[in-house]
Coordinates of C-alpha atoms and ligand atoms in Angstrom, one line a residue:
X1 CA 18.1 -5.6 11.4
X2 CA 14.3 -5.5 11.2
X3 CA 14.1 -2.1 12.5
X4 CA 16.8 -1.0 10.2
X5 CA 14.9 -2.6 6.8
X6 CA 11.5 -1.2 7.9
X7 CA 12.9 2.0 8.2
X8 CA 14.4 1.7 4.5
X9 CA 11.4 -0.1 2.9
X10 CA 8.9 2.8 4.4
X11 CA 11.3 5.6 3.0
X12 CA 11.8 4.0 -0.6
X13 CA 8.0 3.3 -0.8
X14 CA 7.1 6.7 0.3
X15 CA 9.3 8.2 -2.7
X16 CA 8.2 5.6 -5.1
X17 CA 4.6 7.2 -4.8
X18 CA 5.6 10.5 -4.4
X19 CA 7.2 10.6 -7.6
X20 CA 4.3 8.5 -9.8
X21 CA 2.2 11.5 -8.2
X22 CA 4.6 14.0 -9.4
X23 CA 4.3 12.9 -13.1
X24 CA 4.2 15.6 -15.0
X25 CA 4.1 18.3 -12.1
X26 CA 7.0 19.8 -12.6
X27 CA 6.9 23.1 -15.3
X28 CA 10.5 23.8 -16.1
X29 CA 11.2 26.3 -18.1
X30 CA 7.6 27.2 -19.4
X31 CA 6.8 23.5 -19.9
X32 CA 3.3 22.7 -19.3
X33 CA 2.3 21.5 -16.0
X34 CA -0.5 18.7 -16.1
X35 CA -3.6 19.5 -13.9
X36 CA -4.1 16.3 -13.1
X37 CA -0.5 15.6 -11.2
X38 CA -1.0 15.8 -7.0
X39 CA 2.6 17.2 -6.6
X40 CA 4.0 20.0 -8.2
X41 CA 7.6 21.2 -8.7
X42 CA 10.7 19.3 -8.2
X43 CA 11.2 16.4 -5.9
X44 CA 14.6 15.9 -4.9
X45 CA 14.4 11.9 -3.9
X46 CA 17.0 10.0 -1.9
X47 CA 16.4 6.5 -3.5
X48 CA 20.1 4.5 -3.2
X49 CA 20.7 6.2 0.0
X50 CA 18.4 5.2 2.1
X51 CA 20.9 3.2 4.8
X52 CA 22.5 6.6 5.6
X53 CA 19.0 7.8 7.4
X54 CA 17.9 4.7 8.3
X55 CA 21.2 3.9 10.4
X56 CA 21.9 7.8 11.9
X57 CA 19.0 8.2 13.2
X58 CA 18.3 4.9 14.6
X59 CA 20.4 6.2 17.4
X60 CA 18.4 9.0 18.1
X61 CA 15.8 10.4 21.0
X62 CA 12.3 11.8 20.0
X63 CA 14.6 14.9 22.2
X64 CA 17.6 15.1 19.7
X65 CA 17.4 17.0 16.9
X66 CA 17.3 17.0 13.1
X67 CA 18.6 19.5 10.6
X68 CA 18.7 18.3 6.7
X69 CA 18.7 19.3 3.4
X70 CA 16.5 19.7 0.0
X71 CA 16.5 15.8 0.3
X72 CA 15.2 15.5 3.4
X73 CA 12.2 12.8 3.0
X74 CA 14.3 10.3 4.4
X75 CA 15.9 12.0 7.4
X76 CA 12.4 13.2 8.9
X77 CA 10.6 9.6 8.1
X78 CA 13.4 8.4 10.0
X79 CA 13.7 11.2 12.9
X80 CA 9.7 9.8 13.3
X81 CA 8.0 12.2 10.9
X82 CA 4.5 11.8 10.4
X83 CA 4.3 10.1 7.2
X84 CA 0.3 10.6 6.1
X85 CA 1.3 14.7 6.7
X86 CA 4.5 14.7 4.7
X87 CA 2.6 13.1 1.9
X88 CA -0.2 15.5 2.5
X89 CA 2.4 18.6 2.2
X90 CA 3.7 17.3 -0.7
X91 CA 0.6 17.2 -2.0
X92 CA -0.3 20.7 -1.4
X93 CA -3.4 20.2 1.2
X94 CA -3.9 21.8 4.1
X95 CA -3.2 18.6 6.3
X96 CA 0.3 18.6 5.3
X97 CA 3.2 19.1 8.1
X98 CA 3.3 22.7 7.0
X99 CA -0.7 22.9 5.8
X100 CA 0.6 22.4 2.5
X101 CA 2.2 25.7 1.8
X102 CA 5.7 24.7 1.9
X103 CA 6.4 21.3 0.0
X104 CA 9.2 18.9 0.2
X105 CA 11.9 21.5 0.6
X106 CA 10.4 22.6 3.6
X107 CA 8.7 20.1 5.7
X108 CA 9.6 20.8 8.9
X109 CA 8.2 18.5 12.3
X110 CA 9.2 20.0 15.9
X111 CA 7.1 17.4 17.4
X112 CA 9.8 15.1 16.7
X113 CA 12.7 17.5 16.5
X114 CA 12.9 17.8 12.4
X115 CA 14.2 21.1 12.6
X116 CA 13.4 21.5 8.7
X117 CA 14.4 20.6 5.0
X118 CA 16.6 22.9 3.5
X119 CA 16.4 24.3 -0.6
X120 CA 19.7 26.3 0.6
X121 CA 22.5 23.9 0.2
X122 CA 24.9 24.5 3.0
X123 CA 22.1 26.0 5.5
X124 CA 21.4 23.1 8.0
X125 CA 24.7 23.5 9.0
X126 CA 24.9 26.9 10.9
X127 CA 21.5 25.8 12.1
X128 CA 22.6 22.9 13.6
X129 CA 24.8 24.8 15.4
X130 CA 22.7 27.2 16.6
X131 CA 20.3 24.5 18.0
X132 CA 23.1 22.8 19.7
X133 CA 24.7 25.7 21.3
X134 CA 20.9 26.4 22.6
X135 CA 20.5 22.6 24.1
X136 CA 24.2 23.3 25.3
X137 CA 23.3 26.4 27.3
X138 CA 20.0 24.6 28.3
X139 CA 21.9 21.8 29.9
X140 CA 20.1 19.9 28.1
X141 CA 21.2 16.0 27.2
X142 CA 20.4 15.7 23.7
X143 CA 22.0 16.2 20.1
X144 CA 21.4 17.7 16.5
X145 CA 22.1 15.5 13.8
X146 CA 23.0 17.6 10.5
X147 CA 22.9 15.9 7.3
X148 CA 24.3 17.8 4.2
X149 CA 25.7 16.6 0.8
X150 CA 29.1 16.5 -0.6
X151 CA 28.4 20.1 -2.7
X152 CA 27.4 21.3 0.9
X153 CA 31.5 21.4 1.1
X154 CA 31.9 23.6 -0.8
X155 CA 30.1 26.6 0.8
X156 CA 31.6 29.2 3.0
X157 CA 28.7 28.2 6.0
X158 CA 30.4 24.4 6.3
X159 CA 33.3 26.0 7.5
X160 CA 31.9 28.3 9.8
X161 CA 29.7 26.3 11.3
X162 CA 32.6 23.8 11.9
X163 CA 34.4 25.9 13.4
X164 CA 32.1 26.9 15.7
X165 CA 31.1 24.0 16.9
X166 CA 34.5 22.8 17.5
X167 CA 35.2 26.1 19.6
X168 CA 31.7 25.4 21.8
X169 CA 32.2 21.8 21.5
X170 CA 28.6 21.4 20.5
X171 CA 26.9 18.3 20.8
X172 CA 26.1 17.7 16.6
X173 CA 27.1 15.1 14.6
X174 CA 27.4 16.5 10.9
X175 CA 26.7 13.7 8.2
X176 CA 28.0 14.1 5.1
X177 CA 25.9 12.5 2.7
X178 CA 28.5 11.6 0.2
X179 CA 26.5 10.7 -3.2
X180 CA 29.8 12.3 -6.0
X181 CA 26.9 14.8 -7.4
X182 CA 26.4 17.9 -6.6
X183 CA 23.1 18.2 -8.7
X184 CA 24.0 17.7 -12.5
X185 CA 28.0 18.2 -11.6
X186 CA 30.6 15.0 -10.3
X187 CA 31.5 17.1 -7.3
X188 CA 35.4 15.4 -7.6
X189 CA 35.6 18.2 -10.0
X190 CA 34.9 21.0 -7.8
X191 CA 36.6 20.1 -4.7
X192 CA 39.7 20.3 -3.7
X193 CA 42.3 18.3 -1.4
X194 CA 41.3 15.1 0.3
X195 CA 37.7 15.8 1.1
X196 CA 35.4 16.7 4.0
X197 CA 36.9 14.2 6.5
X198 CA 40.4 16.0 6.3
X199 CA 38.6 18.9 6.1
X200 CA 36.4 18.3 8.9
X201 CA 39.8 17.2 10.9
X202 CA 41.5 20.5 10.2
X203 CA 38.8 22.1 12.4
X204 CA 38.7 19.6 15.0
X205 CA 35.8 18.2 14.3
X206 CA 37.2 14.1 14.0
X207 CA 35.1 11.5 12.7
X208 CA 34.7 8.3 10.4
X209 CA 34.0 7.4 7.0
X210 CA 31.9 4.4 5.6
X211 CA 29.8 2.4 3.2
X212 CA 26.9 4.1 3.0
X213 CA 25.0 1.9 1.1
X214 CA 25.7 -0.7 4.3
X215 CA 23.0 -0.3 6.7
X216 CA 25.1 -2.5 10.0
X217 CA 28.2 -0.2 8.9
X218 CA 26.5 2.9 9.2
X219 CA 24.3 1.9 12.3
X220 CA 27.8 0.8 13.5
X221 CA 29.9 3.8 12.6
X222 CA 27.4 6.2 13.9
X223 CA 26.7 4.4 17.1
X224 CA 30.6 5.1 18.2
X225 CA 30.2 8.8 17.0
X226 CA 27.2 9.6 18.9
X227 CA 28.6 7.7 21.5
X228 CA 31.5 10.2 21.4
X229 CA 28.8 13.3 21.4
X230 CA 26.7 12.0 24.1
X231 CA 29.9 11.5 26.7
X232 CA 30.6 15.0 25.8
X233 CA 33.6 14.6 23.2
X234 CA 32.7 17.1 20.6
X235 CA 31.1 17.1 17.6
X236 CA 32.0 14.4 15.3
X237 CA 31.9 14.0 11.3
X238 CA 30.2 11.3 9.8
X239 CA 31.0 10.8 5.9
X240 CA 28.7 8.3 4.5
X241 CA 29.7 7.1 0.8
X242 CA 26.3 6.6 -1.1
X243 CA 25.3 6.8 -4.6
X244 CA 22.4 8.9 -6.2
X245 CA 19.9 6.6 -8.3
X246 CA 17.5 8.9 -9.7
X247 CA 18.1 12.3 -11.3
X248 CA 19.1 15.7 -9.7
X249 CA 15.4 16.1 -9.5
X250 CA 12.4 13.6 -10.8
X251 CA 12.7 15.0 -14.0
X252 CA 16.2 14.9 -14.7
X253 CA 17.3 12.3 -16.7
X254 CA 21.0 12.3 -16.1
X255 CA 22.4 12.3 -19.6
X256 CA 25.3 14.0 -18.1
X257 CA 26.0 10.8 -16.4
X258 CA 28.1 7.8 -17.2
X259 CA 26.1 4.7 -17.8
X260 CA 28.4 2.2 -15.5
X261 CA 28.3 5.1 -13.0
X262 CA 24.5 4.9 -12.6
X263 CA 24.7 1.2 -12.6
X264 CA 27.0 1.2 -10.1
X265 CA 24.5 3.0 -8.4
X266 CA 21.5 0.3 -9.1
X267 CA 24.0 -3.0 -8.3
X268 CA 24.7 -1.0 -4.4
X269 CA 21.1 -0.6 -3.7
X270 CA 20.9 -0.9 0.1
X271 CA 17.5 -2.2 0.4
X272 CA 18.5 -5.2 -1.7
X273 CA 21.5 -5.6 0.4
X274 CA 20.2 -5.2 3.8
X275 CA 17.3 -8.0 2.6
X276 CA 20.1 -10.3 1.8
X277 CA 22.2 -9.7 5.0
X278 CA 19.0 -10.2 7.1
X279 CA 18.7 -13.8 5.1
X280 CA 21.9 -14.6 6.1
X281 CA 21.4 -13.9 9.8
X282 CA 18.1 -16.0 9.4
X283 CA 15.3 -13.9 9.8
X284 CA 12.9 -15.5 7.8
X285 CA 11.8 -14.6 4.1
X286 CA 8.1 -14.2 5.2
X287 CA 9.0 -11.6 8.0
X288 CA 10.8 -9.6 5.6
X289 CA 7.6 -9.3 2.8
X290 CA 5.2 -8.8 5.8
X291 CA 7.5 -5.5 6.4
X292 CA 7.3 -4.8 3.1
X293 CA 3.4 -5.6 2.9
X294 CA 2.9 -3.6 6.2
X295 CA 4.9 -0.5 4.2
X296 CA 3.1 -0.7 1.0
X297 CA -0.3 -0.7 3.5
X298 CA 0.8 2.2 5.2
X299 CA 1.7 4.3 1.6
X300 CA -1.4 3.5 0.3
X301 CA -3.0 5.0 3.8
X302 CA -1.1 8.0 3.1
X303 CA -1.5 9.1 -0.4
X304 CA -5.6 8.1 0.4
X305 CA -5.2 10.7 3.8
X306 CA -3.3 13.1 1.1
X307 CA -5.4 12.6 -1.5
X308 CA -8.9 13.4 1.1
X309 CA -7.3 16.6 2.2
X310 CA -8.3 19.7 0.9
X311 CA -6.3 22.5 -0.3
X312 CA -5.2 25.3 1.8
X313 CA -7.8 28.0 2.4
X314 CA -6.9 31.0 0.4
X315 CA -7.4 33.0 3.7
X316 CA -4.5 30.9 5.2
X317 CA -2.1 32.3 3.0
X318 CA -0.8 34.2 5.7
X319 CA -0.9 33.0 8.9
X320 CA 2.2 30.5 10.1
X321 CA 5.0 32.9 8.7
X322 CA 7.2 35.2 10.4
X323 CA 5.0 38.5 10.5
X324 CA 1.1 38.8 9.1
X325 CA 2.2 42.4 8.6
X326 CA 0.5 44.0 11.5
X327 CA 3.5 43.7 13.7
X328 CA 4.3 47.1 15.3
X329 CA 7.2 47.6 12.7
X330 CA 4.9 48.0 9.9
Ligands
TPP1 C1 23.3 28.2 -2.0 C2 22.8 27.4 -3.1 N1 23.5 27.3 -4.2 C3 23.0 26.5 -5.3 C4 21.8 25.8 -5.1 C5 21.3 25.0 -6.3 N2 21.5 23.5 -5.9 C6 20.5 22.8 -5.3 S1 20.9 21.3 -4.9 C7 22.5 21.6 -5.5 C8 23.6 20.5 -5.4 C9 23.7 20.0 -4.0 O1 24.6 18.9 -4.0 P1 24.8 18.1 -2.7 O2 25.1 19.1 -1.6 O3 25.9 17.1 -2.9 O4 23.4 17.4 -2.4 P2 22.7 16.3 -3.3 O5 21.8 17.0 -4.2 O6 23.7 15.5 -4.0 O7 21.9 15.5 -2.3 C10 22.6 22.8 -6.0 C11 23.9 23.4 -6.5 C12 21.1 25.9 -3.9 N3 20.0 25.3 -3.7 N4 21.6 26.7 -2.9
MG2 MG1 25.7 15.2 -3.6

């Protein structure tokens, strides 16, 4: 239950600071970006569903693998990302996970199989897949989780990558990431039938749905699911029902929204609920805020390791992607 909390507390604090050093970096539209914010453009943050992470990937070996989405900060902090270099990235500076050329839609860590953030909605999936069907033909033991959001449903690639993995009975669980927006749109209006799990079913992928904002019931639900993948059942469908807190994006102020909706949203929040389950169990008040002092301790560390790093050199600008242009081709 510790574990579980810790992992919470370090990803709400690490997107608490991220977006106070985001204010007023984001230039939509020809707005003007203020020199003085650390991280520019849009931060997509996960704050509300921060059990869903926490209690997948609990479950999973430095080996298995991780496939997510353009709200990924939470997946890879709990996949074992480094923290000081995802705050570094999104800073900009040339310590980050990708030497700060790629951002928070991009941070990607193979040392601990985070296969990469996504800004295409729908693309982890066939990724996923392909990574599975590789540790498949490796004979290798391990699995790919694949997080995506309830929009993700929507896209032809969730049924294709579905069905492939139900034809190779790849080792992935796919967890849908169920937060009823698909950015500034209820996605109950866009989707028809009875959702992803009868969905998923229809293409033999089986699976479970639950509280998402429960930490024990996902930690629970997924154990049995990966449980399933690991004895060599299948792939399995996890759909996690969450609730979005902030905005589309940090500066999105959800006027589109209904006001009991995003309370809704504040009364579930998982971190307050985990802290009161762990009371009830009896782990003591004190161990809880030492977490939570230990997290804040380890932020601070980070945006200080962030804030140290310099920017990219201009010369970097193109090594680390696919060709430098003097490939044989050119
Ligand atoms: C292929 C594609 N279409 C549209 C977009 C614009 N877009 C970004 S996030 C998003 C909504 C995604 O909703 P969901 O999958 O539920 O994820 P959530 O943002 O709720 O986590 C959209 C439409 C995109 N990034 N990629
Ligand atoms: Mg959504």
């Amino acid at each position: 239950m510790i574990e579980l909390y810790r992992t919470m507390a370090r990803i709400r604090a690490f997107e608490l600071a991220a977006e106070v050093a985001s204010q007023g970096g984001v230039g939509v539209l020809g707005a003007q970006v203020d020199e003085r914010a650390k991280v520019r453009g849009p931060l997509h943050l996960s704050i509300g569903q921060e059990a869903v992470a926490a209690g997948v990937c609990a479950h999973l070996t430095r080996e298995d693998l991780l496939t997510s989405t353009h709200r990924g900060h939470g997946h890879t902090l709990a996949k074992g990302g480094n923290m000081r270099r995802m705050m570094a990235e999104l800073f900009g500076r040339a310590d980050g996970s990708n030497g700060g050329k790629g951002g928070s839609m991009h941070i990607a860590d193979f040392s601990v199989g985070m296969l990469g953030a996504n800004g295409v909605v729908t693309a982890g999936l066939p990724i996923a897949c392909g990574a599975a069907q590789a540790l498949k033909l490796q004979g290798k033991p391990h699995l790919v989780a694949c997080f995506f959001g309830d929009g993700a449903i929507n896209r032809g690639p969730f049924l294709e990558a579905l069905n492939w993995a139900a034809v190779y009975q790849l080792p992935v669980l796919f967890v849908c990431e169920d937060n009823k927006y698909s950015a500034t749109t209820s996605t109950a209006g866009l989707t028809a039938g009875p959702g992803v799990a009868a969905r998923a079913l229809a293409l033999g992928v089986p699976g479970a749905s639950v509280d998402g904002n429960d930490v024990e019931a996902v930690h629970a639900a997924a154990a049995r699911l990966v449980g399933k993948i690991r004895a060599g059942e299948g792939p399995q469908l996890l759909h996690a029902l969450t609730w979005r807190v902030r905005g589309h994006v940090s500066v999105d102020k959800q006027a589109y929204r209904d006001p009991s909706d995003l309370q809704g949203a504040i009364d579930a929040d998982p971190l307050r609920r985990a802290r009161a389950r762990a009371l009830e169990r009896g782990i003591a008040a004190a161990e809880l805020d030492a977490v939570d002092a230990a997290v804040q301790a380890e932020i601070d560390d980070a945006v200080a390791f962030a804030n140290a790093s310099p920017v990219p050199d201009p010369a970097a600008a193109y090594t680390d992607i696919q060709t430098t242009g003097a490939g044989p081709w050119h």
